[in-house]
XYZ file of C-alpha atoms in Angstrom:
112
model
C 28.191 16.655 25.330
C 26.461 19.509 27.031
C 23.878 22.018 26.054
C 22.908 23.408 29.343
C 21.519 27.234 28.594
C 20.598 25.644 24.907
C 17.056 26.319 23.648
C 16.901 23.382 21.815
C 13.525 22.902 18.914
C 12.501 19.516 17.746
C 9.603 18.588 15.276
C 7.454 15.605 15.052
C 8.878 15.097 18.788
C 6.064 13.091 20.331
C 6.729 10.084 18.508
C 9.780 7.741 16.803
C 13.098 9.057 16.125
C 12.002 13.092 17.107
C 11.547 11.441 20.618
C 14.257 9.487 20.686
C 16.012 13.170 19.980
C 14.217 15.082 22.023
C 14.878 12.679 24.642
C 18.572 13.227 24.075
C 18.950 16.877 24.331
C 17.278 16.934 27.840
C 19.822 13.858 28.692
C 22.197 17.385 27.261
C 20.916 19.110 29.859
C 19.536 21.128 26.718
C 15.792 23.243 27.121
C 13.523 20.678 24.729
C 10.802 21.707 23.312
C 8.779 19.179 21.644
C 6.837 20.228 18.505
C 3.705 17.848 17.041
C 0.592 17.712 16.027
C -0.135 14.524 18.667
C -1.199 17.157 21.514
C -1.237 13.770 24.035
C 1.832 11.844 22.944
C 3.552 15.166 22.793
C 2.496 16.488 26.775
C 3.061 12.645 28.208
C 6.585 12.926 26.523
C 7.566 16.341 28.461
C 5.759 15.025 31.755
C 8.127 12.272 31.389
C 10.953 14.759 30.938
C 10.018 16.649 33.638
C 9.548 14.146 35.934
C 13.159 13.194 35.938
C 14.146 16.775 36.475
C 14.862 17.892 32.745
C 13.890 21.073 31.041
C 10.810 20.343 28.415
C 7.961 22.487 26.793
C 5.192 21.086 24.792
C 3.696 23.402 21.457
C 1.084 22.092 19.222
C 2.630 22.862 15.748
C 1.410 20.762 12.446
C 4.987 22.104 10.452
C 2.631 22.003 7.268
C 1.128 24.924 7.895
C 3.459 27.839 6.868
C 1.253 30.680 8.646
C 0.036 29.490 12.152
C 3.989 28.813 12.733
C 6.135 31.988 11.525
C 3.487 32.446 14.731
C 4.424 30.053 17.205
C 8.064 30.634 16.252
C 7.755 34.447 17.167
C 5.830 32.994 20.345
C 9.005 30.545 21.144
C 10.999 33.939 20.824
C 9.786 35.512 22.746
C 9.236 33.109 25.726
C 12.295 31.983 25.637
C 14.003 34.104 24.112
C 16.052 32.121 21.093
C 16.329 29.161 19.616
C 19.949 27.152 19.876
C 18.730 24.178 17.890
C 16.131 23.237 15.588
C 15.642 19.869 14.393
C 13.432 20.177 11.069
C 12.248 16.184 12.597
C 8.451 16.011 11.488
C 7.162 14.021 8.015
C 5.182 11.773 6.812
C 5.913 8.451 4.921
C 2.684 6.414 3.144
C 3.048 3.206 3.782
C 2.936 2.167 0.470
C 4.868 1.205 -2.712
C 5.811 4.569 -4.777
C 4.466 3.317 -7.467
C 0.741 3.591 -5.458
C 1.063 7.086 -4.186
C -1.086 9.599 -5.729
C -0.186 13.151 -6.437
C -2.219 14.104 -3.143
C -0.307 12.045 -1.271
C 3.270 12.662 -2.685
C 2.119 16.736 -1.868
C 1.766 16.056 1.734
C 5.006 14.242 1.760
C 7.164 17.171 0.600
C 4.614 19.810 2.368
C 6.334 18.778 5.949
């Protein structure tokens, strides 16, 4: 597949599945916008993609902050003129039995 001239926004892309998705889109010549709450890992990924002559940028984004995200998406559109593909990958999962998860923890999971 070829994603040349495509702008791909991947949330939760600094690690795990999101990182794999971002790398694969970059390998297919897409311009990948890596977003995550982990600035260090996100910037590390973008730098490694750029070192491999791939196109990428990092933007700090907490997907649970809806108000800020609206502004961030507007800034992305202004800067890159479009988003062709959005991968809503960000998420959280408490490491415990579902029976032990509190209502507050479930709320955080759903907000993601």
